[in-house]
Coordinates of N, CA, C and O in Angstrom, one line a residue:
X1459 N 6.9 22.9 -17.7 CA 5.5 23.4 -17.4 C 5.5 24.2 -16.1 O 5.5 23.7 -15.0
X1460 N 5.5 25.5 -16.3 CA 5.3 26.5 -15.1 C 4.2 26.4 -14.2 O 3.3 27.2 -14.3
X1461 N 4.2 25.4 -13.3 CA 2.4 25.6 -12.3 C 3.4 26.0 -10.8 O 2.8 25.9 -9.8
X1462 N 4.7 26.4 -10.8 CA 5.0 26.3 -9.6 C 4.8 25.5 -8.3 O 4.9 25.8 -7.1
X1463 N 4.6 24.3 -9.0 CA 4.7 23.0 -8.0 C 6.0 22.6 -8.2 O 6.6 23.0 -9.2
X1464 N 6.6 21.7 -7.3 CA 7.9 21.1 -7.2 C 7.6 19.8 -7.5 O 6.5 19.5 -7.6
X1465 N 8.8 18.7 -7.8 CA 8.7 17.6 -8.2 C 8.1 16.6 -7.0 O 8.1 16.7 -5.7
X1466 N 7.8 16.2 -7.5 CA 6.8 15.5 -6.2 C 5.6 15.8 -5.9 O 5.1 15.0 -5.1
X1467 N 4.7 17.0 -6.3 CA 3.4 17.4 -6.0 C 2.8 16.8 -7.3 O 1.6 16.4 -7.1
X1468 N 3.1 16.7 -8.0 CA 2.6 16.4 -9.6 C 2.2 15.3 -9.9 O 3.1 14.4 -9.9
X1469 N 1.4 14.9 -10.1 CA 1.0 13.4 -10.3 C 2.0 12.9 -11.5 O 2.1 13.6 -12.5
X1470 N 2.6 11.8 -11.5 CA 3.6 11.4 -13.0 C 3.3 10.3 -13.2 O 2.8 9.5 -12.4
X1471 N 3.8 10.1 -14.7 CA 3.7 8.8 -15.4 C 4.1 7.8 -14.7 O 3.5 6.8 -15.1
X1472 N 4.9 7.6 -13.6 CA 5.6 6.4 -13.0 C 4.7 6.6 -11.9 O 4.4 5.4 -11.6
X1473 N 4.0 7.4 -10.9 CA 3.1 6.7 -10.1 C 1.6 6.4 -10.6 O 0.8 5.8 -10.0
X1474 N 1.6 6.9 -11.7 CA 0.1 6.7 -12.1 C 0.3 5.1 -12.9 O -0.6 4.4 -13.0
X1475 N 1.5 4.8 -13.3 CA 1.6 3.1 -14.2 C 1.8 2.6 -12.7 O 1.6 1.4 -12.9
X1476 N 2.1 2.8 -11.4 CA 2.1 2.0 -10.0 C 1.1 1.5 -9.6 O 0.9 0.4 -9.1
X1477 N 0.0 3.0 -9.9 CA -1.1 2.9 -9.6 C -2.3 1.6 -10.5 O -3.1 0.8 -9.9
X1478 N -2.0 1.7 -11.7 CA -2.6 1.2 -12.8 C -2.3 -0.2 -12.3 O -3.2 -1.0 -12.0
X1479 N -0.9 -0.6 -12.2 CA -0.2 -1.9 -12.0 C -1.6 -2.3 -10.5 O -2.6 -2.9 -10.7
X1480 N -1.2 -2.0 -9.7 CA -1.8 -2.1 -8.5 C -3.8 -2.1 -8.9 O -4.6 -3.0 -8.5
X1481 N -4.0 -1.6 -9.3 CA -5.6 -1.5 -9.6 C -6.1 -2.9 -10.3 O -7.1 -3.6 -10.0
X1482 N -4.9 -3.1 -11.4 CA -5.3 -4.4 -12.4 C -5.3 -5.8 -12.1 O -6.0 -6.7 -12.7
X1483 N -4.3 -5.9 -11.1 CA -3.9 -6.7 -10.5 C -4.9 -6.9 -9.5 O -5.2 -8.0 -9.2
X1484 N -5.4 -6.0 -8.8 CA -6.1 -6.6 -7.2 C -7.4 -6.8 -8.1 O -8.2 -7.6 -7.6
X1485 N -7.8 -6.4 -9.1 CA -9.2 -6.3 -10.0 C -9.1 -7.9 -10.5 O -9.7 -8.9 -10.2
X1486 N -8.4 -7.9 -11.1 CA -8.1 -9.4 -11.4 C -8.0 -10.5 -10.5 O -8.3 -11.7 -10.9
X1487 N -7.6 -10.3 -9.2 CA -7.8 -11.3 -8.0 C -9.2 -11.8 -7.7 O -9.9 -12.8 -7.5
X1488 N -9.0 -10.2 -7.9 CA -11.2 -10.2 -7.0 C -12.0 -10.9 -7.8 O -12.7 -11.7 -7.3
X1489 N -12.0 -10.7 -9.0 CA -12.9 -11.2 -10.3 C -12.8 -12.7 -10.9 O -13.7 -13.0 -11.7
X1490 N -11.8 -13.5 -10.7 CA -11.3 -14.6 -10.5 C -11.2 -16.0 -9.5 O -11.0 -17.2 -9.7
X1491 N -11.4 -15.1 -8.4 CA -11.8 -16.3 -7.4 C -13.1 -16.0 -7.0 O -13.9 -15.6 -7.8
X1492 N -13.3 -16.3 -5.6 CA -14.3 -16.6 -4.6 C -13.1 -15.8 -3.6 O -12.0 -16.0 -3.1
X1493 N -14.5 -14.5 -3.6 CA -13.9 -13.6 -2.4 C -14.8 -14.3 -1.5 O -14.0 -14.3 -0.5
X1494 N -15.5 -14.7 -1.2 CA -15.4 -15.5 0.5 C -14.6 -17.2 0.0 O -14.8 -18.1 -0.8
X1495 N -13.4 -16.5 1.5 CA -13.0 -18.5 0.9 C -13.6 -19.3 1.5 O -14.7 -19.3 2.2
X1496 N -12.6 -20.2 1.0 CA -13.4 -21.9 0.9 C -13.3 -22.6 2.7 O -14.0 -23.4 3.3
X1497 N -12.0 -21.9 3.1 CA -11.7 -22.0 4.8 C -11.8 -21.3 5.8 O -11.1 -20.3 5.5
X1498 N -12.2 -21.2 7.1 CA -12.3 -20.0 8.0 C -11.3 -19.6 7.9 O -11.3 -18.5 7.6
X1499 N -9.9 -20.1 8.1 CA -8.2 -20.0 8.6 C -8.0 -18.9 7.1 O -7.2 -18.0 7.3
X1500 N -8.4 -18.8 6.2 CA -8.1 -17.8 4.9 C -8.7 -16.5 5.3 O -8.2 -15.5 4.9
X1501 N -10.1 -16.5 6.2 CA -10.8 -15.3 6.0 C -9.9 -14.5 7.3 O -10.5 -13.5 7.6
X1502 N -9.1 -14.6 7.8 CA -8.6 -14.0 8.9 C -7.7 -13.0 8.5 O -7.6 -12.2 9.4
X1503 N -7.0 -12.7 7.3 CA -5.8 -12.3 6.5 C -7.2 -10.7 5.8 O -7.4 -9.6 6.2
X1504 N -7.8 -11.5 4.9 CA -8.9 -9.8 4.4 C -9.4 -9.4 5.9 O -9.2 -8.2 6.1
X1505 N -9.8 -10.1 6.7 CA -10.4 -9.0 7.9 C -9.6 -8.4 8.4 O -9.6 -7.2 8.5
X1506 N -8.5 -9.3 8.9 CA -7.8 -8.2 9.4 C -6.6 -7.1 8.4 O -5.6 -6.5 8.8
X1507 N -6.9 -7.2 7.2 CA -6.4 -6.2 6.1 C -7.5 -5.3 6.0 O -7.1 -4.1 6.2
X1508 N -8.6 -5.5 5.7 CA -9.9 -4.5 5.8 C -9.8 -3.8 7.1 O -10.1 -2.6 7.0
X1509 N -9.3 -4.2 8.7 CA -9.4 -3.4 10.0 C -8.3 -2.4 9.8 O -8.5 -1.2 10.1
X1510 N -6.8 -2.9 9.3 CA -6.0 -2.6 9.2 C -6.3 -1.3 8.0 O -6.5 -0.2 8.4
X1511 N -6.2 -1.3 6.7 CA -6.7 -0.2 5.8 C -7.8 0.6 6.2 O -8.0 1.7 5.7
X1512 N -8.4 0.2 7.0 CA -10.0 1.5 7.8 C -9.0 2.4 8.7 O -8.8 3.6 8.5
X1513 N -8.3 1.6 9.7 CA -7.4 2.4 10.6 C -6.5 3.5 9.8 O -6.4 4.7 10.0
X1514 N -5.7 2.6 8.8 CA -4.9 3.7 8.4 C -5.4 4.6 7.4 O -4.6 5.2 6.7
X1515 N -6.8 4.7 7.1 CA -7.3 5.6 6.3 C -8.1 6.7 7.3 O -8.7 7.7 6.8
X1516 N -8.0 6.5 8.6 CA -8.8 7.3 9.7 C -7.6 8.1 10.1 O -7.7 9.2 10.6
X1517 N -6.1 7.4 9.9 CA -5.0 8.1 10.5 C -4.3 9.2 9.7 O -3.6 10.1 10.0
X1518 N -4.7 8.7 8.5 CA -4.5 9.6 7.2 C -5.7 11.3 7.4 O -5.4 12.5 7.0
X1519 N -6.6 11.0 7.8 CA -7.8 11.5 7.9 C -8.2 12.2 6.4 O -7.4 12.1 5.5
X1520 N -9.3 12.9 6.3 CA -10.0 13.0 5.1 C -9.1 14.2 4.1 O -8.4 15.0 4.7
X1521 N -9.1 14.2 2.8 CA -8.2 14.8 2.2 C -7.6 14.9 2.0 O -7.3 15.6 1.1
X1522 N -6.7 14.2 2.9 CA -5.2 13.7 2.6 C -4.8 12.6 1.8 O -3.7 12.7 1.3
X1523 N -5.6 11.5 1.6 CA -5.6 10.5 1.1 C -5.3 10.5 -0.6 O -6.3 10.8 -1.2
X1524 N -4.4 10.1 -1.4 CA -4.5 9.5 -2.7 C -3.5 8.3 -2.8 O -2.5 7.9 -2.1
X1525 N -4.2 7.6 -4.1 CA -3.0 6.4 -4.0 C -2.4 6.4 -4.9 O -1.9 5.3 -5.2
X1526 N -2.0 7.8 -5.7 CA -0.6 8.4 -6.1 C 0.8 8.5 -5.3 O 1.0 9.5 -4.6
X1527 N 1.4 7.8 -5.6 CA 2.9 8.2 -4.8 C 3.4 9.7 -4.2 O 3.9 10.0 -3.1
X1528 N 2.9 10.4 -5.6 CA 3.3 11.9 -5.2 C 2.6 12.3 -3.8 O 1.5 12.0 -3.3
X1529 N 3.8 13.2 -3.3 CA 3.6 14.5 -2.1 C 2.8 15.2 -2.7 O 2.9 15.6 -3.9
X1530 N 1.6 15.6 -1.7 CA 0.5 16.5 -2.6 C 0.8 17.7 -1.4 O 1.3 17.7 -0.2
X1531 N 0.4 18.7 -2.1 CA 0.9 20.3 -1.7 C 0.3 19.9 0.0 O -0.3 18.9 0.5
X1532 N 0.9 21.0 0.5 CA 0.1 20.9 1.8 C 0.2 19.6 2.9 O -0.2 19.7 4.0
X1533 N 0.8 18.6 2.2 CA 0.9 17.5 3.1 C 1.8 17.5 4.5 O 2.7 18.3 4.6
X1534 N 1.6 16.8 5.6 CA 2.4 16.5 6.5 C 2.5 14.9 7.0 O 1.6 14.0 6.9
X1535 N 3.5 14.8 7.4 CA 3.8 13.8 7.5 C 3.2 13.0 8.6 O 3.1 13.6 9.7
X1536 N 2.4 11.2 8.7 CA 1.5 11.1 9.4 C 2.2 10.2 9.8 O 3.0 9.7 9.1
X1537 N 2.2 9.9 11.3 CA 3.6 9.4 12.1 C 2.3 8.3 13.6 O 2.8 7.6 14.5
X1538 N 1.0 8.7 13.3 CA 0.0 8.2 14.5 C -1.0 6.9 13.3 O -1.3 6.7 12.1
X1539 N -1.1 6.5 14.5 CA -2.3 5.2 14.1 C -0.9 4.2 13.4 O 0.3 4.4 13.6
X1540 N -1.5 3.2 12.6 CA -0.9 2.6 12.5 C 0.6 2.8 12.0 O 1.5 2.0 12.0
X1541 N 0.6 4.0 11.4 CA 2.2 4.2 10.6 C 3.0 4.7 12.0 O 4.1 5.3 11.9
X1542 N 2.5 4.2 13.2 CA 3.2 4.4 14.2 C 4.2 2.9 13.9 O 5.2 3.2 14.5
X1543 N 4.5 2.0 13.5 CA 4.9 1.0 13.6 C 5.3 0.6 11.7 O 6.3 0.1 11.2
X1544 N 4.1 1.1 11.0 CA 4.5 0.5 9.3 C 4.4 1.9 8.3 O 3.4 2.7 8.3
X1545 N 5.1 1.9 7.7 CA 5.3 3.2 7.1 C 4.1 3.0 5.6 O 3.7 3.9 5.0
X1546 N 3.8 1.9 5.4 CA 2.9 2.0 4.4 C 1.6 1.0 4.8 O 1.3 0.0 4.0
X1547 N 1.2 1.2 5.8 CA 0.1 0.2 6.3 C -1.0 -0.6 5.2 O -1.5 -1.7 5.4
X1548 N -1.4 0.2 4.1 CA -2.4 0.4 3.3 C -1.8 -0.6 2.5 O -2.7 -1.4 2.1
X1549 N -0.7 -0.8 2.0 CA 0.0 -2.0 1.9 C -0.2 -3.1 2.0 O -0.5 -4.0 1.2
X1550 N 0.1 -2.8 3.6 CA 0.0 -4.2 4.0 C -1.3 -4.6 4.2 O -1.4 -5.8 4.3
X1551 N -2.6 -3.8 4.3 CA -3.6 -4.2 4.1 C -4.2 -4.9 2.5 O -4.7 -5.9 2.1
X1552 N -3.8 -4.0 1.9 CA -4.0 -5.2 0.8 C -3.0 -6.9 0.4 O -3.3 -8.0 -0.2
X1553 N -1.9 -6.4 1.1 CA -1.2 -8.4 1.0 C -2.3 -9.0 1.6 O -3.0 -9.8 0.9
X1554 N -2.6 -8.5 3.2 CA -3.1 -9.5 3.9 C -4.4 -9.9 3.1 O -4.7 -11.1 3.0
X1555 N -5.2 -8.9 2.6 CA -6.4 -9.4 1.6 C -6.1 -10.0 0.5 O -7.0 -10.7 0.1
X1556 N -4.9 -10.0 -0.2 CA -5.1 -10.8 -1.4 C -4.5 -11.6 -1.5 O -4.6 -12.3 -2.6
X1557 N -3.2 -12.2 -0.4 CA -2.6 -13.4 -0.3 C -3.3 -14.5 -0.6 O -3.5 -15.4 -1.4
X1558 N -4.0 -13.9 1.0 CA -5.3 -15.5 1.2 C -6.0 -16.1 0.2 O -6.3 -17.3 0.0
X1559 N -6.5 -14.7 -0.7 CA -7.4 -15.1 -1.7 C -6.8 -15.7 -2.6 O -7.5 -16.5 -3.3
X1560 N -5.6 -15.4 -3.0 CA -4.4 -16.2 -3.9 C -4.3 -17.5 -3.6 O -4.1 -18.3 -4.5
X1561 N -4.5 -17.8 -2.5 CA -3.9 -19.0 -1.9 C -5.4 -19.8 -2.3 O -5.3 -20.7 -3.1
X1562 N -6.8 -19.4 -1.7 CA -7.6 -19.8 -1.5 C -8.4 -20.5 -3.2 O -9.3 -21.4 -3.3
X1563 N -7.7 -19.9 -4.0 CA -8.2 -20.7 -5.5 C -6.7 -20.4 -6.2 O -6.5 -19.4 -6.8
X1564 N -5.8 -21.3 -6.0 CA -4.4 -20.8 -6.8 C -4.4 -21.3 -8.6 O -4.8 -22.4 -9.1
X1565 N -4.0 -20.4 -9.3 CA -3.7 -20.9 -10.3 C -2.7 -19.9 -10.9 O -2.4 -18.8 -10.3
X1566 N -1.9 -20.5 -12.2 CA -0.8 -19.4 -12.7 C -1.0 -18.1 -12.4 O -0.3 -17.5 -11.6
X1567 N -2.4 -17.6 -13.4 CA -2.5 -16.5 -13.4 C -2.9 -15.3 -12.3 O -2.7 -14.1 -12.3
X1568 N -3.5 -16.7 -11.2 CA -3.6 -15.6 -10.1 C -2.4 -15.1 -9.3 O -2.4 -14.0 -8.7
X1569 N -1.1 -16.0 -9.3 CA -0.1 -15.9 -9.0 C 0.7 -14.9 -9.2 O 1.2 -14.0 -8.5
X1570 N 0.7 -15.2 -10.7 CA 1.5 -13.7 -11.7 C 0.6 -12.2 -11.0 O 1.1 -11.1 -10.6
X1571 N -0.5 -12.5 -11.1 CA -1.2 -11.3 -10.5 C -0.9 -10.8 -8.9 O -1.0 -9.8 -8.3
X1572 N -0.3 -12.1 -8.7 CA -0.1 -11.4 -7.3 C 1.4 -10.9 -7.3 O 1.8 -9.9 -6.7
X1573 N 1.9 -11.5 -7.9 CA 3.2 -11.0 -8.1 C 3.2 -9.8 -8.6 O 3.8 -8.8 -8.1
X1574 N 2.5 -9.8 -9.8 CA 2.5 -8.3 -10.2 C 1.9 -7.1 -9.5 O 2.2 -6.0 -9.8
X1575 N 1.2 -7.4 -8.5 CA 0.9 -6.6 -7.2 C 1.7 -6.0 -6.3 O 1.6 -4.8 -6.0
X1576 N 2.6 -7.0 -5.7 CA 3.5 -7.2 -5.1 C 4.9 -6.3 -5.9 O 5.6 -5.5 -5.2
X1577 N 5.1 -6.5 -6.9 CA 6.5 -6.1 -7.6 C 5.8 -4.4 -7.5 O 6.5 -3.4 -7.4
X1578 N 4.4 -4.3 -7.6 CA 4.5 -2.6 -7.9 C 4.2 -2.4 -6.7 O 4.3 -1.1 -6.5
X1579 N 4.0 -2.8 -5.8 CA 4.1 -2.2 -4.4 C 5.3 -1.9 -3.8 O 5.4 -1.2 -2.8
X1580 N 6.6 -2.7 -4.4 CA 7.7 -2.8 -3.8 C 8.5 -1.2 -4.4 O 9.1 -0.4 -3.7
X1581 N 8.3 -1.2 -6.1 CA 8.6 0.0 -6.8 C 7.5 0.9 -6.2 O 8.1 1.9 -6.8
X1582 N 6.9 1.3 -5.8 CA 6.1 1.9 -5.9 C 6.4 3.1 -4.3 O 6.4 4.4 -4.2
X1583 N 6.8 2.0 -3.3 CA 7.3 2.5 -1.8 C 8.5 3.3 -2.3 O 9.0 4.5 -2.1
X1584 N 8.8 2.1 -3.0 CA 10.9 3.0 -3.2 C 11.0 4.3 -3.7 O 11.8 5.1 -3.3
X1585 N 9.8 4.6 -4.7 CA 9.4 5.6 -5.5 C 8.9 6.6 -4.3 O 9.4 7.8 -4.4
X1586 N 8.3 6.5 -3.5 CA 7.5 6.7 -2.7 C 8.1 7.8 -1.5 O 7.9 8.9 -1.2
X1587 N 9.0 6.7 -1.2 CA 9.9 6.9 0.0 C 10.8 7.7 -0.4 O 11.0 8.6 0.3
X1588 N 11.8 7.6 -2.1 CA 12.4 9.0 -2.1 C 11.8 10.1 -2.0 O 12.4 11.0 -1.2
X1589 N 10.3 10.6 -2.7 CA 9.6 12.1 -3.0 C 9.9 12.2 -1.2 O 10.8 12.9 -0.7
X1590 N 8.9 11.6 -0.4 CA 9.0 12.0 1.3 C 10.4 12.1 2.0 O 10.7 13.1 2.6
X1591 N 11.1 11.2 1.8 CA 12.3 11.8 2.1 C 12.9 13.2 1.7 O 12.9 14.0 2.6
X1592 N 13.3 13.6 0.6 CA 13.0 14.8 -0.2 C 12.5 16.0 0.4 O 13.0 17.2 0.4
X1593 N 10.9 15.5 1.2 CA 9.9 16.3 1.1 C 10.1 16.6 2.8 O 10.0 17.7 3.2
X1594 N 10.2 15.6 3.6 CA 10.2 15.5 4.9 C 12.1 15.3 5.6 O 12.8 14.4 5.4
X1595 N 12.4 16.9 6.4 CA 13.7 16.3 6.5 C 13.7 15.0 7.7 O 14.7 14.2 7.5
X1596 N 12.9 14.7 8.5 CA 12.7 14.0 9.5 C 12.3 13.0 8.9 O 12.4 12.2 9.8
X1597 N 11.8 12.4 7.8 CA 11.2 11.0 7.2 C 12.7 10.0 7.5 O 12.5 8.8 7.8
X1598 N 13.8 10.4 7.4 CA 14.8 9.1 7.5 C 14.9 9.0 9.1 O 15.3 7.8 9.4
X1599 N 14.8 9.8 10.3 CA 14.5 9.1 11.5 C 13.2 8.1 11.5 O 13.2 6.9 11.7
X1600 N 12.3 8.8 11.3 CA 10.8 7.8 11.0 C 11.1 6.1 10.1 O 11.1 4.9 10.4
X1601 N 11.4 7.0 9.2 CA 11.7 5.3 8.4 C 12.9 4.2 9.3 O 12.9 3.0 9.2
X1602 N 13.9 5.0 10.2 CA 14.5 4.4 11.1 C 14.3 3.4 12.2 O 15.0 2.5 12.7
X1603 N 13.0 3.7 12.6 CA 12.1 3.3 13.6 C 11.1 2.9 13.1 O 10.3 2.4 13.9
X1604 N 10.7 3.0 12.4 CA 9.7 1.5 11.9 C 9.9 0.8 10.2 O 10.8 1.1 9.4
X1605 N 8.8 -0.2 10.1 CA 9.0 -1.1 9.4 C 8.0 -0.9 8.0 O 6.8 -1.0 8.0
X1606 N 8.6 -0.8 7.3 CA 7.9 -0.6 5.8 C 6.6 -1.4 5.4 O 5.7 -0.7 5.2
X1607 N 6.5 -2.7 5.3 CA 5.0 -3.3 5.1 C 5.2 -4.6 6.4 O 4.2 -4.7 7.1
X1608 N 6.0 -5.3 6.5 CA 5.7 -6.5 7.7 C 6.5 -6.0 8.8 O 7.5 -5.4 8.6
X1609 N 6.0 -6.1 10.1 CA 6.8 -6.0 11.1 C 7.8 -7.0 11.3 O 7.6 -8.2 11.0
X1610 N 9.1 -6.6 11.9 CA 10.4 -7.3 12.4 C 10.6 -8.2 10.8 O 11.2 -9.2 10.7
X1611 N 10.0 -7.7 10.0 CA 10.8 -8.8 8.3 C 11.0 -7.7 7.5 O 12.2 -7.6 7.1
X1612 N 10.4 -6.8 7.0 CA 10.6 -6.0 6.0 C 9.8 -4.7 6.0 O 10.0 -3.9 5.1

């Protein structure tokens, strides 16, 4: 298909089933419990994932933002606000929101769902982190110095 885009600008089947994975799964969290929990000590995990995704959506700033994997034309690499320290902060804002709530009404299915969240967030970075690598010659010093979704674990 001639649009003279390179691989990686293009939206594809494999980040859009990342995406899908990720959509169905946190929809299914949400729609199955009690998003306010049952304990103060649970609500601390969404707030501070909601402060945390505001921040890294202000550091992204406007138009830059999709939750396609793909490098979109024109991109540069965002290295301030929180991805000073996590390379996929938005990430980690959703664990921290949907752990708790996992936790907070557990059953199989919400489990599997969280797992299945989790499993496409993990494919999803890897996927992620080749196109920018690729795309950015400097992304493997960056990725060197900081931490992918938890700080000092992973």
């Amino acid at each position: 298909m001639p649009t003279g885009k390179s691989a990686g600008e293009m939206p594809s089947a494999v980040g859009r089933f990342f995406v899908g994975l990720q959509i169905l799964s946190s929809l299914y969290l949400t729609l199955t419990g009690p998003v306010k929990p049952d304990h103060w000590w649970l609500a601390v995990g969404p707030v501070a994932g909601v402060l945390l995704g505001a921040r890294a959506l202000l550091a992204m700033r406007r138009g830059r933002l999709s939750p396609l994997p793909e490098v979109r034309p024109g991109a540069v690499l965002v290295t301030r606000g929180p991805y000073r320290f996590l390379r996929h902060p938005m990430y980690t804002a959703l664990l921290l929101i949907f752990v708790p709530l996992t936790f907070n009404r557990p059953a199989p299915a919400r489990w599997t769902a969280l797992g299945v969240l989790c499993l496409a967030l993990v494919l999803k970075m890897g996927y992620e982190e080749r196109l920018l690598r690729s795309r950015f010659p400097e992304y493997g010093a960056y990725a060197a110095r900081t931490w992918r979704i938890i700080p000092g674990v992973f």
